[in-house]
Coordinates of C-alpha atoms in Angstrom, one line a residue:
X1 CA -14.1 -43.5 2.0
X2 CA -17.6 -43.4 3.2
X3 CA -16.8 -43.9 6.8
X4 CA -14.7 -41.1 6.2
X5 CA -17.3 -38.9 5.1
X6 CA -20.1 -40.2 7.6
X7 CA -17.0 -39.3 10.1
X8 CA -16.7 -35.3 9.1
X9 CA -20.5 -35.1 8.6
X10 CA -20.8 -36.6 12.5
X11 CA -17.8 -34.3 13.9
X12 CA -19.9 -31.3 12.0
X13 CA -22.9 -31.7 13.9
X14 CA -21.4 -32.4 17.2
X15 CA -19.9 -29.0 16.4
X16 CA -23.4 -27.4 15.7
X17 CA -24.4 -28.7 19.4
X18 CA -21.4 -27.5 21.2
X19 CA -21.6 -24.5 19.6
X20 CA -25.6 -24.4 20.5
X21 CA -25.1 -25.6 23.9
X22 CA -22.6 -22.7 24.7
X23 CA -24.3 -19.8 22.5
X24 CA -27.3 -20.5 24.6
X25 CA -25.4 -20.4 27.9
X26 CA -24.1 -16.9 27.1
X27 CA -27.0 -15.2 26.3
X28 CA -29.6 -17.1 27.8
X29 CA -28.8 -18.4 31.0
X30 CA -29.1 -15.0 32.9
X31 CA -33.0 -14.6 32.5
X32 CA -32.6 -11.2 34.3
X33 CA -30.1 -9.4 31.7
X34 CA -31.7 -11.6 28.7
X35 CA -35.0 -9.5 30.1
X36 CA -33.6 -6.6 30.0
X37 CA -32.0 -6.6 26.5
X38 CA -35.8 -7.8 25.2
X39 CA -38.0 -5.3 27.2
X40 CA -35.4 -2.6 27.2
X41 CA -33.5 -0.9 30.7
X42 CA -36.8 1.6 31.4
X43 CA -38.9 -1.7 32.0
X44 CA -40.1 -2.3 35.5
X45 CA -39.2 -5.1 37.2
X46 CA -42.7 -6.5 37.4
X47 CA -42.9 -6.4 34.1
X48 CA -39.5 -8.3 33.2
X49 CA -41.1 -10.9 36.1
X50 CA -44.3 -11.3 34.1
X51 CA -42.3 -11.4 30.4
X52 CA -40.0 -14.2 31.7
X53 CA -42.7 -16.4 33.4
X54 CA -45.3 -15.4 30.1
X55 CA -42.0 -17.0 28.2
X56 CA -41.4 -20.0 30.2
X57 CA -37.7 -18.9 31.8
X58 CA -38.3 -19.6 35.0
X59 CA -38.4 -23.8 33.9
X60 CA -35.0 -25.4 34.6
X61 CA -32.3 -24.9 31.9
X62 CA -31.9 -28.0 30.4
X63 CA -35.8 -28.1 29.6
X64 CA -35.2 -24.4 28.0
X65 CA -32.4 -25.5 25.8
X66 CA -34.0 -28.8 24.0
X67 CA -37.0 -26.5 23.1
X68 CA -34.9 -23.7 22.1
X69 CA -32.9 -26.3 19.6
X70 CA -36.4 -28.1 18.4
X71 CA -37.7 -24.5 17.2
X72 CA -34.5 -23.6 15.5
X73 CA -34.3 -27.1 14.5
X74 CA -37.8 -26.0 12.8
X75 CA -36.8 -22.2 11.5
X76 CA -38.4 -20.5 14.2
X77 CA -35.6 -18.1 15.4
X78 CA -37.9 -16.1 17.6
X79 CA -38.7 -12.2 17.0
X80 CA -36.3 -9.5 16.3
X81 CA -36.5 -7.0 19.5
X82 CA -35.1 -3.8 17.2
X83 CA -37.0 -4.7 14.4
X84 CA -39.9 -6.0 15.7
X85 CA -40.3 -8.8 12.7
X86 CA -39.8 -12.7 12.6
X87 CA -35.8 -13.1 12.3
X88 CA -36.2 -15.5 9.8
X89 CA -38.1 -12.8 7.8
X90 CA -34.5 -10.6 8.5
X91 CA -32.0 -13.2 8.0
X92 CA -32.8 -15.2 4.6
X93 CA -33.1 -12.5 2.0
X94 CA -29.9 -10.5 4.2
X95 CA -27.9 -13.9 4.2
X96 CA -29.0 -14.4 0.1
X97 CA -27.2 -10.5 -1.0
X98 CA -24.2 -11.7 1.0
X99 CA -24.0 -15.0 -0.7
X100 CA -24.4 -13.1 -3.8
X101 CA -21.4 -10.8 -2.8
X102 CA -19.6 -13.7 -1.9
X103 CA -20.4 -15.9 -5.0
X104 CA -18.7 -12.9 -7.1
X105 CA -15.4 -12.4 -5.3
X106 CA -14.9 -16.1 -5.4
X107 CA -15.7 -16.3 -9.4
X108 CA -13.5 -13.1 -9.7
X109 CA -10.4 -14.3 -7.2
X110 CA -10.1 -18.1 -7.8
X111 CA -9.3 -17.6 -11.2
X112 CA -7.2 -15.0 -10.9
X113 CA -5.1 -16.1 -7.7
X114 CA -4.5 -19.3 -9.1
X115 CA -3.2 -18.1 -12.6
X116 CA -0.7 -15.4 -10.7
X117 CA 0.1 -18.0 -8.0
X118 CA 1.0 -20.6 -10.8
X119 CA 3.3 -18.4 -12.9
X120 CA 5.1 -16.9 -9.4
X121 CA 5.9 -20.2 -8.4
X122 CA 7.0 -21.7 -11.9
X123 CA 10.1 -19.6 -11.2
X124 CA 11.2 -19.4 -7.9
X125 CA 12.9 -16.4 -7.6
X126 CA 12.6 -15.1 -10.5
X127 CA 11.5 -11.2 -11.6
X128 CA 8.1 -12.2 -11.9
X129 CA 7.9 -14.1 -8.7
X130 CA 9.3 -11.5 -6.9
X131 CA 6.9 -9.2 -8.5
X132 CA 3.6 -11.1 -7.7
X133 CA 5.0 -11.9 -4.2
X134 CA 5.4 -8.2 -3.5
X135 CA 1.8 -7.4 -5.3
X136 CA 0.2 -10.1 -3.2
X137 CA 2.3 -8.9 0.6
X138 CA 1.1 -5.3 -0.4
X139 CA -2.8 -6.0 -1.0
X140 CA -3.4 -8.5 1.6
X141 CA -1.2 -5.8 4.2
X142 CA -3.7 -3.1 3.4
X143 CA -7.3 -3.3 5.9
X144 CA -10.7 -3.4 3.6
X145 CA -11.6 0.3 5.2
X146 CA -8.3 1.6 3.8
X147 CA -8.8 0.3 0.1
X148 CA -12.3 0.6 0.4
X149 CA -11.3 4.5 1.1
X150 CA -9.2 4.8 -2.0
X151 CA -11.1 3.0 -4.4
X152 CA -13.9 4.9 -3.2
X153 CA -11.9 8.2 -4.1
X154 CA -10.9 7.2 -7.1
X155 CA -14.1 6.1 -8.7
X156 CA -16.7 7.8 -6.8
X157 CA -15.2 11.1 -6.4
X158 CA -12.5 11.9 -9.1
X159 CA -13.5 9.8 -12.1
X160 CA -17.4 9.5 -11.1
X161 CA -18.4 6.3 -12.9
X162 CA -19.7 4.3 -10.0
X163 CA -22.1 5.2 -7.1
X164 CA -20.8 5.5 -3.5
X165 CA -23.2 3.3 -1.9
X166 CA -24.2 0.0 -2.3
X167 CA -28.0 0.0 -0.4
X168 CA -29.7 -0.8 -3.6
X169 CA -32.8 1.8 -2.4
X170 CA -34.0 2.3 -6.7
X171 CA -33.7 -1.5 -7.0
X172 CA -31.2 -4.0 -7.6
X173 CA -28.0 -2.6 -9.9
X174 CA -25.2 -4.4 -11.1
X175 CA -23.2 -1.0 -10.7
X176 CA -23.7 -1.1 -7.1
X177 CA -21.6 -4.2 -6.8
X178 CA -18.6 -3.1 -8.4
X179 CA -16.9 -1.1 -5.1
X180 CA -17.7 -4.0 -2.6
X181 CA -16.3 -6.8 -4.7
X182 CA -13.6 -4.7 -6.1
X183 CA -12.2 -4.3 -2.3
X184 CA -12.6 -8.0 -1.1
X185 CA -11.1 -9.3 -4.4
X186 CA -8.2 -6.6 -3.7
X187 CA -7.9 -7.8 -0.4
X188 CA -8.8 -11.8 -0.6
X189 CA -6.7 -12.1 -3.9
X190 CA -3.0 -12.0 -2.2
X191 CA -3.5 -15.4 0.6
X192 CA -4.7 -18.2 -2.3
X193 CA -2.4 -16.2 -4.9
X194 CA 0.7 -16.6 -1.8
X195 CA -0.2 -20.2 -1.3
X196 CA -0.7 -21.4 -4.5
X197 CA 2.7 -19.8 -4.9
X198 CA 4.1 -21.6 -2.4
X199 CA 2.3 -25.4 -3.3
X200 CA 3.7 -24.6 -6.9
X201 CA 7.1 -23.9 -6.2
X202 CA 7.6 -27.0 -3.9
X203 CA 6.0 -29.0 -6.3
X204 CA 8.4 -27.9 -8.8
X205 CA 11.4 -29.2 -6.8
X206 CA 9.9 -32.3 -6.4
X207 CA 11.5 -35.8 -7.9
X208 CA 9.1 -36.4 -10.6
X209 CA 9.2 -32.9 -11.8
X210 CA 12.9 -33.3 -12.4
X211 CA 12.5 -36.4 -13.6
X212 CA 10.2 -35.3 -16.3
X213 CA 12.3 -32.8 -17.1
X214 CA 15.2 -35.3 -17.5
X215 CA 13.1 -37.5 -20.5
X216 CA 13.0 -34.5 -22.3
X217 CA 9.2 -33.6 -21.8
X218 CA 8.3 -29.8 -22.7
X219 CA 7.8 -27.4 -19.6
X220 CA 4.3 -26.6 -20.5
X221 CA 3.2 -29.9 -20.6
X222 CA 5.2 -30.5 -17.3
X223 CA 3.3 -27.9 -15.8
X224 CA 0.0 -29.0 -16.8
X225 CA 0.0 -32.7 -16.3
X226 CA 2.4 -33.4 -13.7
X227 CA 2.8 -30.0 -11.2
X228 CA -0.5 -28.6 -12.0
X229 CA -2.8 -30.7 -10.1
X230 CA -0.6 -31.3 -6.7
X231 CA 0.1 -27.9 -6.9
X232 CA -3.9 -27.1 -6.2
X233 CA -4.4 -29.5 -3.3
X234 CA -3.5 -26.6 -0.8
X235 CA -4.9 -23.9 -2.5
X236 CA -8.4 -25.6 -2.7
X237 CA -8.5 -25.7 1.7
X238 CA -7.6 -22.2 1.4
X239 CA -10.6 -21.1 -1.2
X240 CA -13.1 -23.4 1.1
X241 CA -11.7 -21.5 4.5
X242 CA -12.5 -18.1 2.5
X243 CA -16.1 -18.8 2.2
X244 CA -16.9 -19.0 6.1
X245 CA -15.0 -15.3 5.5
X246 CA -17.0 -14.0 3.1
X247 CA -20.1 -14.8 4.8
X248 CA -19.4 -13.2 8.5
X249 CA -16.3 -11.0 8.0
X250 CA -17.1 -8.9 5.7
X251 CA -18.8 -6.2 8.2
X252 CA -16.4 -3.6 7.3
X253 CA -16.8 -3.6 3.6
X254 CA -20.5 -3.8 3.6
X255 CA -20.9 -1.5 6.6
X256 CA -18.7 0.7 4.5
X257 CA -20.9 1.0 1.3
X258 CA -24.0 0.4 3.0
X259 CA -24.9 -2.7 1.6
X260 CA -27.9 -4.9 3.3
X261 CA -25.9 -8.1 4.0
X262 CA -25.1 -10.7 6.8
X263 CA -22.7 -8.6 8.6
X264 CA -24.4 -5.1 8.6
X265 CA -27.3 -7.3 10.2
X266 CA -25.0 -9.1 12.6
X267 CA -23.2 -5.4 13.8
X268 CA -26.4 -4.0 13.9
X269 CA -27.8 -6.7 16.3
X270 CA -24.7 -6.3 18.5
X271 CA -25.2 -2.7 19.1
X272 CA -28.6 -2.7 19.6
X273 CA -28.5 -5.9 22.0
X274 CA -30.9 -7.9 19.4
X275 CA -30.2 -11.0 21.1
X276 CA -32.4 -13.8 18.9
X277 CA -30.4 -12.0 16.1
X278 CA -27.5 -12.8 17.2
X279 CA -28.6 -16.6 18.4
X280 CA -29.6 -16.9 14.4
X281 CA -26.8 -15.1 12.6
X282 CA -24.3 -17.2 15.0
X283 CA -25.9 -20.5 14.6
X284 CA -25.8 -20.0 10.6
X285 CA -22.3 -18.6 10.4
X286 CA -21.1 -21.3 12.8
X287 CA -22.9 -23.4 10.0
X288 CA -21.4 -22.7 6.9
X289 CA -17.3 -22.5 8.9
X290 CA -18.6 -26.3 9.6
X291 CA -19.5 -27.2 6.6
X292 CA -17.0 -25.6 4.1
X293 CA -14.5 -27.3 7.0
X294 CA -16.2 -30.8 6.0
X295 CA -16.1 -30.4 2.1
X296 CA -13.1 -29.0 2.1
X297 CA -11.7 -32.1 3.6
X298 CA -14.0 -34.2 1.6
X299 CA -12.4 -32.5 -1.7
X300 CA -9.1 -33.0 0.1
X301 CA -9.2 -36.9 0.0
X302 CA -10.3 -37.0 -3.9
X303 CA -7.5 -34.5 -4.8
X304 CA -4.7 -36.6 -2.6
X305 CA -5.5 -40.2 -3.2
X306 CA -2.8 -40.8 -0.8
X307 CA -5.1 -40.0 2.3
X308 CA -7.7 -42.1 1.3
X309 CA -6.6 -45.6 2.6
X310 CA -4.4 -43.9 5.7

C-alpha cells in the first residue's frame, strides 16, 4: 500500500515537470514574441533588445528553465503585464472565491446525485429510473450559458429575488452565490447522478445481491449493507475528476455573472496576452487535475480492497 502511494505521489510530480518543461517551451522559448507580449507591439526593437538582455533571455534555455522552476518552486510567479501587480498577489485570493464556488456545488451535488443515482438504479427500468435518467440526459445536454440564461430570467428578471451579478462590489453576499452554483449544480448534477446509476444497477445484478435476497434479508437492508458501498466505488473517481472542473472550467459561468474567480482571471490573461498569468494559472490548474487524479486513486484502493495486493 505504501509503495503504492509513494508510486502516484512520484508519477504526479513527474507530471508537474512535463507539464513545466513544455508550458515553458511554448511561451518562452521565442524571446522575440515573449518580448513583445510583455512590452506591448508599439515597443521598439531596441527596447525589446535591452528588456530581454536586462531579463537574462539571451542565456541558453536550459539555464532559463531551472531558474524559472526554482522561483515558482518559491511562489514567485513574476509580474502581471495587464495588471501591473505581483501574480501571486492576483492569483491566491481569485483561486480562494473559486474554491469557495466549487466547495458549494460539491456539498450541494454529491448528496444529491448520489441519493437520485441510488433510487434510479435500485429499479432498473422502472418509472422512476426512467424518470431520473431523462432528468439527468436533459440537464447535463443543456451548455452553462444556456441555463445560466434562463435561470437568470427567471430569478433576476421576472420574480426579482436575486441579483444578476455575482462581482461582490458592496462586499461579500451570500445572495450573490445563489445563480452561479445554481447553474453548475444544474449542469454537474446529471454525470455522478448517471453513473452512480449505472454502478448501482450492475451492482444489483450481481451474485451476492441475489443471494441475499434468497435468505430472506429485507431490500433496505440489502441496499445499505451489501449494494450500497460497491455501488460508490465509481461514483467517488467521478466526484474527484469534477473538482479539476470546477477549478478551471468554469469560465463561462463565472464570466457570465461576473464573478472574480480562476477562470475570469485565466480568460482575461488569454486575451490580453498576460503571459506569467497564464504560466501561474496553468501550473496550478495542472496541479489540482494531478492531485485529485492521485487521491482519487488513493481512495480507490481503500474502497476496492481487491486492488490492494494486485
Amino acid at each position: 500500500m505504501l509503495y503504492f502511494i509513494i508510486k502516484r505521489v512520484g508519477l504526479m510530480v513527474l507530471t508537474m515537470l512535463v507539464t513545466s518543461v513544455i508550458l515553458f517551451l511554448v511561451l518562452e522559448i521565442n524571446i522575440e514574441s515573449l518580448a513583445v507580449k510583455v512590452l506591448g507591439q508599439f515597443s521598439t526593437d531596441t527596447q525589446r533588445q535591452l528588456w530581454l538582455e536586462n531579463n537574462g533571455y539571451f542565456r541558453p534555455v536550459y539555464i532559463r528553465y531551472f531558474e524559472w522552476l526554482a522561483r515558482i518552486l518559491q511562489g514567485d510567479f513574476g509580474r502581471s503585464v495587464v495588471f501591473q501587480e505581483e501574480v501571486g498577489v492576483l492569483l491566491w485570493p481569485r483561486l480562494a472565491r473559486t474554491g469557495l464556488l466549487a466547495g458549494l456545488v460539491l456539498a450541494i451535488t454529491i448528496p444529491i446525485s448520489l441519493i437520485f443515482g441510488i433510487l434510479a438504479g435500485m429499479k432498473e427500468g422502472s418509472f422512476q429510473d426512467r424518470s431520473v435518467s431523462v432528468f439527468c440526459i436533459i440537464t447535463t445536454s443543456v451548455p452553462e450559458f444556456c441555463s445560466a440564461t434562463l435561470i437568470s430570467w427567471i430569478f433576476v428578471f421576472s420574480l426579482k429575488w436575486l441579483p444578476g451579478t455575482s462581482s461582490m462590489i458592496t462586499g461579500f453576499r451570500w445572495a450573490e452565490l445563489v445563480l452561479p452554483v445554481m447553474v453548475l449544480v444544474i449542469y454537474d448534477f446529471g454525470y455522478i447522478a448517471r453513473m452512480t446509476r449505472a454502478s448501482m444497477a450492475e451492482v444489483m445484478q450481481s451474485q451476492y445481491i441475489r443471494t441475499a435476497h434468497l435468505k430472506g434479508l429485507p431490500f433496505r437492508h440489502v441496499v445499505l449493507r451489501h449494494g450500497l458501498r460497491n455501488a460508490l466505488i465509481a461514483p467517488f473517481t467521478v466526484i474527484m475528476l469534477q473538482i479539476p472542473w470546477l477549478f478551471s472550467g468554469v469560465i463561462v459561468t463565472e464570466y457570465f455573472f461576473a464573478y472574480k474567480g480562476i477562470g475570469t482571471l485565466l480568460l482575461d490573461a488569454s486575451l490580453r496576452h498576460d503571459v506569467f498569468l497564464i504560466e501561474a494559472i496553468t501550473l496550478v490548474a495542472v496541479f489540482v487535475a494531478v492531485s485529485t487524479q492521485a487521491l482519487s486513486d488513493i481512495g480507490y484502493m481503500y474502497l476496492n480492497p481487491k486492488i490492494r495486493f494486485t
